[in-house]
Amino acid sequence: MEFPVQTANPAKAETACLVVPVFKDADLLPTAAKLDDASERLIGQLIERGDFSADLGKVLLVPFAPGLNAERLLLVGLGEATKCNEAALRKALDAAFAQLSSLPVDDAAVAFTDVPVADRDSHWKARMTAEAALRAGYRFGDFKSKPAPKPRLERVTLLVSEADDAAAAAEGARIGAAIGEGINLTRQLGNLPGNVCTPRYLAERAEQLAAASGGALTTEILDEAALEALGAHSLLSVGRGSEQPSRLIVMKYQGADDPDEAPHVLVGKGITFDTGGISLKPGEAMDEMKFDMCGAASVFGTAQAILAIRPKLNLVFVVAAAENMPDGRATKPGDIIKTLKGLTVEVLNTDAEGRLVLCDALTYVERFRPASVVDIATLTGACIIGLGHHATGLLSNDDDLALDLLDAGETAWDRAWHLPLWDEYQEQLDSNFADLANIGGRPAGTITAACFLSRFADQFPWAHLDIAGTAWTSGKQKGASGRPVGLLTQYLLDREVEGQIEEGDTAA
């Protein structure tokens, strides 16, 4: 999708649809005011007569736009001006692009950079606009005999009132489009059924991503023989009961001027289907356990975004992929396994399998001497109970890293919440028979899961993102959300800026 920027008179914009945001209780914004004058007060009259209330997220399609070069006019409500914030703008954007996606239009012109949001500039608003456009255009119809037609929208012109803001808006749209594409790849992988999206399939997608990167991304796939030789018995234990062989997928992006610069590493949980193993889950909603690889999917999506943006960073993307099934060979409650780090684990519940694949992956990435490591996993139902479906759970052994991720989440509006990782929680993992148990009981389940992972992340700054509540939506609109690609991409972009500042300070 294209996102050109226009600073000329919006009334002269030749487009199939002009999208105009309007407050419920305030004067028209600059672009809207110009369009109102050119159309003999069409917008003002619609509001004054009550034909359009401008409630947040409400839309009104005007099929003819007299006095304008546009074929249609779409009014989008922003609600009350005093309540306009990031969430309100995103809701208005989603409503606008949902409507545009249903129209027979190839192009549109939108004026959302006019919307005043405290401490958010035209770069940020253009970024949110492009991301929303890509998200709205996503459809999953791969297995329908008669899939719904895909939206026709291919070009969204950003109407910018101030010429000085044009360059920032263009750059914001570039970043937003890259993140939007990454989000949609994450959604696509998450939505695929477990009989298609297997560990082997994810490995193939990694190779395809590398092949299409023009040499910017390289891939190494560790199969079960390689994992066995390595000593990754914890990862392998999860897939023992499955016909699908496990994989450790490693993708490297070398973008820094110094090839030896310490990389930032993302590690994704890739349980392509989670029955719970011998500790079998209830049948209700088990179909949603195809989403248990959404951590891995977000790593793929972030890699996709990075390949489009091309920051000057060294990065490693790791996916620990396995299918958790009950079988005569499957790991049993009470079994003791040896991890790649050498610690032994008593498996008290085979449905706490994500931490078993991640712990070996975290040990594996020590070899890269990373600047930071972030793992992403649909790890605990307890996180949903604690934080619902709005915030991702964040735990870390490094407060600076945690703050960086929180800041990135605020910028991307893909927010996380910091939970404690105190030593007092660690004793819940004590085992009579091994170095530690893989569960710590019901209290503080999200925290003790992170405590388990922290035992394998003692060589680098590390953070854990529990996305069990944010990775997908249930119910009528069931599907993967694409989170936290926005947060992760912003975190990495911030590291590039941080590096540039440090270089400047050194040079000075």
XYZ file of C-alpha atoms in Angstrom, residues 6-492:
487
model
C 0.009 16.091 0.092
C 0.221 19.634 1.475
C -1.768 21.409 -1.265
C -5.363 22.601 -0.894
C -7.315 19.482 0.189
C -10.355 20.604 -1.809
C -8.312 19.945 -4.959
C -7.326 16.397 -3.954
C -8.467 13.992 -6.668
C -9.474 10.854 -4.848
C -12.264 8.316 -4.600
C -12.896 9.236 -0.977
C -11.903 12.096 1.322
C -11.788 11.076 4.985
C -12.369 13.930 7.412
C -12.147 13.582 11.224
C -14.571 15.790 13.169
C -14.946 16.624 16.857
C -18.373 16.490 18.468
C -18.049 19.732 20.403
C -15.308 21.827 18.806
C -14.487 23.851 15.714
C -13.593 22.050 12.525
C -9.944 21.061 12.178
C -7.864 22.910 9.529
C -8.374 20.473 6.646
C -12.046 20.011 7.473
C -12.545 23.776 7.578
C -11.034 24.207 4.102
C -13.220 21.426 2.732
C -16.255 22.956 4.421
C -15.632 26.308 2.735
C -15.114 24.690 -0.668
C -18.314 22.625 -0.382
C -20.633 25.484 0.677
C -20.587 24.375 4.336
C -21.592 20.784 3.612
C -19.780 19.437 6.696
C -21.038 22.135 9.013
C -24.625 21.709 7.860
C -24.548 17.944 8.354
C -23.414 18.466 11.944
C -25.804 21.342 12.696
C -28.836 19.430 11.378
C -27.941 16.382 13.446
C -27.273 14.181 10.432
C -23.878 13.402 11.946
C -23.239 13.368 15.686
C -19.410 12.892 15.571
C -19.469 10.386 18.446
C -16.148 8.573 18.725
C -15.865 5.939 16.013
C -19.060 6.931 14.214
C -18.825 7.361 10.436
C -21.032 8.962 7.793
C -20.487 8.347 4.094
C -21.604 11.189 1.817
C -21.750 9.659 -1.679
C -21.335 13.013 -3.437
C -18.993 15.870 -2.570
C -20.077 19.080 -4.339
C -17.329 21.640 -4.771
C -14.612 19.049 -4.145
C -12.530 16.926 -6.518
C -13.261 13.862 -4.418
C -15.981 11.416 -5.423
C -17.077 10.752 -1.845
C -16.741 12.259 1.608
C -16.383 10.170 4.754
C -16.872 11.922 8.089
C -15.341 10.219 11.118
C -16.283 11.103 14.686
C -13.572 11.939 17.204
C -15.918 12.390 20.148
C -15.293 15.149 22.686
C -12.222 17.277 22.101
C -11.197 17.230 25.768
C -11.079 13.431 25.711
C -9.025 13.076 22.556
C -6.001 10.872 23.235
C -4.043 8.065 21.594
C -6.756 5.471 22.157
C -9.446 7.765 20.730
C -7.418 8.504 17.611
C -6.762 4.811 17.005
C -10.435 4.009 17.440
C -11.343 6.676 14.904
C -8.694 5.375 12.507
C -9.966 1.812 12.828
C -13.526 2.950 12.151
C -12.449 4.960 9.116
C -10.430 2.201 7.512
C -13.033 -0.451 8.292
C -15.463 1.641 6.265
C -12.954 2.310 3.487
C -12.170 -1.396 3.247
C -15.818 -2.096 2.499
C -16.046 0.483 -0.295
C -15.244 -0.032 -3.995
C -12.372 2.449 -3.865
C -8.728 2.065 -4.845
C -7.524 5.251 -3.205
C -8.441 7.646 -0.422
C -7.131 10.852 1.139
C -7.171 11.223 4.928
C -6.628 14.157 7.283
C -5.756 12.509 10.591
C -2.472 14.370 11.085
C -4.671 17.373 11.951
C -6.037 15.681 15.061
C -4.487 17.220 18.209
C -3.114 14.548 20.536
C -0.961 15.696 23.430
C 2.777 15.098 22.876
C 2.170 13.310 19.564
C 3.517 14.846 16.364
C 2.682 14.364 12.698
C 5.237 11.528 12.464
C 3.388 9.533 15.128
C -0.071 10.269 13.717
C 1.009 9.336 10.181
C 2.515 6.138 11.557
C -0.727 5.211 13.314
C -2.657 5.994 10.125
C -0.550 3.719 7.941
C -0.595 0.928 10.502
C -4.393 1.144 10.809
C -4.799 1.036 7.036
C -2.763 -2.166 6.774
C -4.517 -3.818 9.724
C -7.951 -3.030 8.302
C -7.058 -4.566 4.957
C -6.068 -7.963 6.372
C -8.336 -10.914 5.567
C -7.900 -14.602 6.366
C -9.755 -16.607 3.749
C -7.150 -19.236 2.931
C -9.417 -22.195 3.574
C -12.790 -20.890 2.417
C -14.044 -22.251 -0.882
C -15.486 -18.808 -1.624
C -13.365 -16.278 0.282
C -14.709 -12.785 0.749
C -13.219 -10.292 -1.698
C -10.177 -8.455 -0.431
C -10.381 -4.679 -0.002
C -9.420 -2.695 -3.078
C -7.714 0.139 -1.217
C -4.121 0.482 -2.448
C -3.235 4.137 -1.963
C -3.836 6.409 1.035
C -2.789 10.031 0.628
C -1.957 11.815 3.870
C -3.296 15.376 3.842
C -0.917 17.502 5.908
C -1.869 21.084 6.755
C 1.655 22.336 7.507
C 4.258 21.917 4.749
C 6.994 21.722 7.409
C 5.408 18.498 8.689
C 5.456 16.710 5.322
C 8.817 14.974 5.708
C 8.006 13.772 9.226
C 4.624 12.472 8.071
C 6.205 10.606 5.164
C 8.735 8.946 7.453
C 6.039 8.113 9.991
C 3.958 6.490 7.275
C 6.975 4.430 6.157
C 7.480 3.100 9.675
C 3.752 2.510 10.171
C 3.458 0.600 6.899
C 6.386 -1.646 7.849
C 4.875 -2.359 11.262
C 1.446 -2.923 9.725
C 2.885 -5.521 7.343
C 4.669 -7.169 10.266
C 1.469 -7.245 12.303
C -0.378 -8.869 9.424
C 2.296 -11.543 8.981
C 1.995 -12.295 12.700
C -1.788 -12.537 12.384
C -1.492 -14.784 9.347
C 0.847 -17.233 11.069
C -1.271 -17.216 14.221
C -4.497 -17.842 12.348
C -3.174 -20.825 10.398
C -4.451 -24.167 11.741
C -2.134 -26.479 13.621
C -2.176 -29.084 10.860
C -0.595 -26.516 8.515
C 1.521 -24.332 10.781
C 3.877 -26.929 12.252
C 7.445 -26.445 13.507
C 8.667 -27.552 10.087
C 6.372 -24.990 8.413
C 7.755 -22.189 10.594
C 11.279 -23.237 9.641
C 10.311 -23.056 5.965
C 8.817 -19.583 6.461
C 12.064 -18.435 8.045
C 13.989 -19.667 5.030
C 11.537 -17.889 2.714
C 11.906 -14.665 4.685
C 15.683 -14.897 4.379
C 15.540 -15.710 0.665
C 13.397 -12.620 -0.001
C 15.625 -10.311 2.063
C 18.364 -9.761 -0.485
C 20.979 -11.098 1.895
C 19.929 -8.946 4.855
C 18.706 -11.965 6.815
C 20.345 -15.362 7.223
C 18.755 -18.447 8.704
C 19.967 -21.524 10.540
C 17.576 -24.362 11.386
C 18.476 -26.818 14.144
C 16.592 -30.086 13.680
C 16.065 -32.727 16.365
C 19.394 -34.433 15.688
C 21.218 -31.126 16.081
C 19.256 -30.321 19.236
C 20.061 -33.728 20.678
C 23.763 -33.267 19.951
C 23.583 -29.807 21.494
C 21.965 -31.098 24.671
C 18.671 -29.199 24.361
C 16.737 -31.987 26.073
C 14.172 -29.650 27.630
C 13.021 -28.312 24.272
C 12.986 -31.810 22.824
C 10.976 -33.181 25.760
C 7.971 -31.057 24.805
C 7.690 -32.505 21.305
C 8.370 -36.145 22.248
C 4.706 -37.102 21.966
C 4.202 -35.512 18.556
C 4.620 -36.774 15.033
C 5.892 -33.290 14.177
C 9.628 -32.848 14.804
C 10.733 -29.881 16.897
C 12.938 -27.104 15.568
C 15.076 -24.247 16.849
C 14.967 -21.483 14.248
C 17.699 -18.822 14.241
C 17.518 -15.740 11.986
C 20.311 -13.136 11.958
C 20.124 -9.550 10.737
C 23.446 -7.699 10.409
C 22.671 -3.997 10.010
C 25.215 -2.285 12.252
C 28.311 -0.652 10.793
C 30.344 -2.822 13.162
C 29.678 -6.502 12.392
C 30.882 -7.400 15.901
C 28.479 -5.072 17.694
C 26.529 -7.001 20.345
C 23.128 -7.975 18.958
C 19.714 -7.531 20.491
C 17.880 -10.857 20.566
C 14.180 -11.735 20.393
C 13.107 -15.252 21.415
C 9.623 -16.519 20.591
C 7.650 -19.406 22.017
C 6.481 -21.497 19.064
C 4.156 -24.192 20.402
C 2.262 -24.745 17.173
C -0.482 -26.637 19.012
C -0.821 -27.170 22.725
C -3.026 -30.013 23.918
C -1.390 -29.782 27.334
C 0.297 -33.122 26.707
C -0.370 -35.799 29.320
C -1.780 -33.012 31.537
C -4.515 -32.707 28.927
C -6.432 -29.449 28.631
C -10.265 -29.356 28.726
C -11.847 -29.651 25.300
C -13.632 -26.285 25.435
C -11.811 -23.677 23.341
C -8.880 -26.033 22.770
C -8.998 -25.002 19.113
C -7.537 -21.670 20.261
C -4.348 -23.454 21.256
C -3.185 -23.027 17.678
C -2.462 -19.491 18.914
C 0.129 -20.810 21.370
C 2.807 -19.976 18.811
C 1.905 -16.274 18.688
C 5.134 -15.363 20.481
C 7.008 -16.963 17.609
C 4.657 -15.295 15.132
C 5.471 -11.891 16.653
C 9.176 -12.580 16.189
C 8.525 -13.288 12.507
C 6.401 -10.156 12.220
C 9.057 -8.003 13.856
C 11.704 -9.457 11.554
C 9.466 -8.576 8.594
C 9.111 -4.985 9.851
C 12.849 -4.670 10.451
C 13.619 -5.865 6.926
C 11.413 -3.075 5.573
C 12.896 -0.372 7.827
C 16.552 -1.547 7.769
C 17.858 -0.022 11.024
C 21.595 -0.020 11.735
C 21.524 -2.768 14.341
C 22.669 -6.348 14.728
C 19.721 -8.562 15.646
C 19.034 -12.235 16.230
C 15.530 -13.688 16.004
C 15.071 -17.101 17.628
C 12.009 -19.349 17.588
C 11.708 -22.464 19.754
C 9.118 -24.567 17.911
C 7.413 -27.758 19.059
C 3.980 -29.397 19.166
C 2.754 -30.570 22.585
C 0.818 -33.827 22.183
C -0.004 -36.843 24.407
C 1.547 -40.098 23.229
C 3.312 -43.150 24.587
C 6.594 -41.293 24.194
C 5.353 -38.039 25.714
C 6.882 -36.516 28.816
C 4.923 -37.478 31.950
C 4.243 -35.560 35.170
C 7.068 -36.426 37.536
C 9.643 -36.929 34.775
C 12.974 -35.194 35.253
C 14.732 -33.645 32.276
C 18.127 -32.035 31.837
C 18.258 -28.609 30.219
C 20.879 -27.204 27.868
C 22.193 -25.139 30.785
C 22.737 -28.312 32.826
C 19.984 -27.674 35.368
C 17.501 -30.490 35.955
C 13.760 -29.847 35.936
C 10.989 -31.904 37.527
C 8.014 -31.668 35.183
C 5.011 -31.446 37.487
C 2.642 -30.350 34.729
C 3.214 -30.998 31.030
C 0.895 -28.094 30.210
C 3.579 -25.718 31.486
C 5.595 -26.510 28.383
C 6.363 -23.061 27.002
C 8.997 -22.409 29.629
C 10.593 -25.756 28.790
C 11.263 -24.775 25.183
C 12.202 -21.210 26.057
C 14.752 -22.138 28.724
C 16.915 -23.990 26.211
C 16.513 -21.184 23.686
C 17.627 -18.647 26.297
C 20.693 -20.735 27.075
C 21.427 -21.077 23.362
C 21.530 -17.309 22.803
C 24.331 -16.857 25.356
C 26.726 -17.606 22.485
C 25.807 -14.303 20.838
C 26.870 -12.256 23.890
C 23.728 -10.175 23.438
C 23.178 -6.569 24.425
C 19.657 -7.546 25.463
C 17.288 -10.503 25.191
C 13.488 -10.297 25.119
C 11.373 -13.437 25.039
C 7.751 -13.341 23.938
C 5.296 -16.056 24.906
C 1.645 -16.904 25.430
C 2.825 -18.316 28.713
C 0.220 -18.190 31.490
C -3.527 -17.989 31.903
C -2.743 -16.186 35.146
C -1.641 -13.178 33.087
C -5.139 -12.936 31.613
C -6.649 -13.028 35.090
C -4.279 -10.326 36.306
C -4.173 -7.946 33.340
C -7.091 -8.925 31.104
C -6.722 -8.440 27.371
C -5.361 -4.891 27.308
C -1.830 -5.054 28.693
C 1.029 -7.444 28.039
C 2.768 -8.707 31.177
C 6.395 -7.586 31.513
C 9.010 -9.022 33.869
C 12.740 -8.405 33.750
C 16.051 -8.849 35.520
C 17.098 -5.359 34.408
C 15.120 -2.237 35.340
C 16.564 -0.136 32.513
C 15.512 -2.749 29.960
C 12.043 -2.912 31.506
C 11.682 0.871 31.280
C 12.846 0.836 27.660
C 10.155 -1.715 26.806
C 7.475 0.209 28.688
C 8.443 3.384 26.815
C 8.370 1.532 23.494
C 4.916 0.202 24.298
C 3.664 3.726 25.022
C 5.086 5.052 21.752
C 3.671 2.184 19.698
C 0.445 2.229 21.747
C 1.006 -1.493 22.295
C 1.365 -1.263 26.040
C 2.811 -3.538 28.711
C 2.654 -3.548 32.515
C 5.648 -4.224 34.760
C 5.255 -7.028 37.317
C 7.751 -7.846 40.118
C 10.415 -10.513 39.812
C 11.465 -10.689 43.447
C 13.661 -13.434 44.861
C 10.912 -14.346 47.344
C 8.906 -15.910 44.509
C 11.739 -18.226 43.459
C 11.227 -20.678 46.334
C 7.849 -21.676 44.872
C 9.856 -23.562 42.230
C 11.709 -25.724 44.744
C 11.692 -29.448 43.980
C 12.504 -32.422 46.221
C 13.967 -34.330 43.284
C 15.517 -31.872 40.811
C 17.129 -28.442 40.664
C 13.721 -26.857 40.125
C 10.125 -27.677 39.226
C 8.420 -26.359 36.113
C 5.466 -24.882 38.053
C 5.154 -23.014 41.317
C 1.492 -23.474 42.185
C -1.489 -21.186 41.616
C -0.304 -18.051 43.471
C 1.500 -15.550 41.219
C 1.562 -17.951 38.288
C 2.780 -15.364 35.787
C 5.596 -14.313 38.101
C 6.787 -17.820 38.939
C 6.799 -18.695 35.234
C 9.134 -15.755 34.684
C 11.156 -16.833 37.734
C 11.699 -20.176 36.019
C 12.949 -18.451 32.855
C 15.165 -16.100 34.856
C 17.271 -19.087 35.964
C 18.343 -19.414 32.325
C 18.836 -15.698 31.645
C 21.576 -14.812 34.107
C 24.216 -13.895 31.526
C 22.535 -10.883 29.898
C 19.892 -8.176 30.377
C 16.638 -10.046 29.855
C 12.922 -9.347 29.778
C 9.909 -11.592 29.386
C 6.672 -10.537 27.697
C 3.640 -12.662 28.579
C 1.152 -12.109 25.758
C -1.425 -14.730 26.775
C -4.068 -12.008 27.093
C -3.106 -9.869 24.110
C -2.029 -12.244 21.325
C -5.492 -13.129 20.068
C -9.198 -12.356 20.387
C -11.853 -14.956 21.168
C -15.534 -14.953 20.295
C -17.167 -13.828 17.056
C -14.081 -11.862 15.976
C -11.711 -14.717 16.821
C -8.247 -14.237 15.433
C -4.649 -13.294 16.136
C -4.072 -9.643 17.058
C -0.518 -9.163 15.798
C 0.670 -7.876 19.163
C 3.321 -7.087 20.322
C 4.993 -6.378 16.955
C 4.527 -2.632 17.443
C 6.169 -2.681 20.868
C 9.065 -4.902 19.760
C 9.815 -2.935 16.594
C 9.763 0.348 18.500
C 12.068 -1.093 21.151
C 14.597 -2.021 18.473
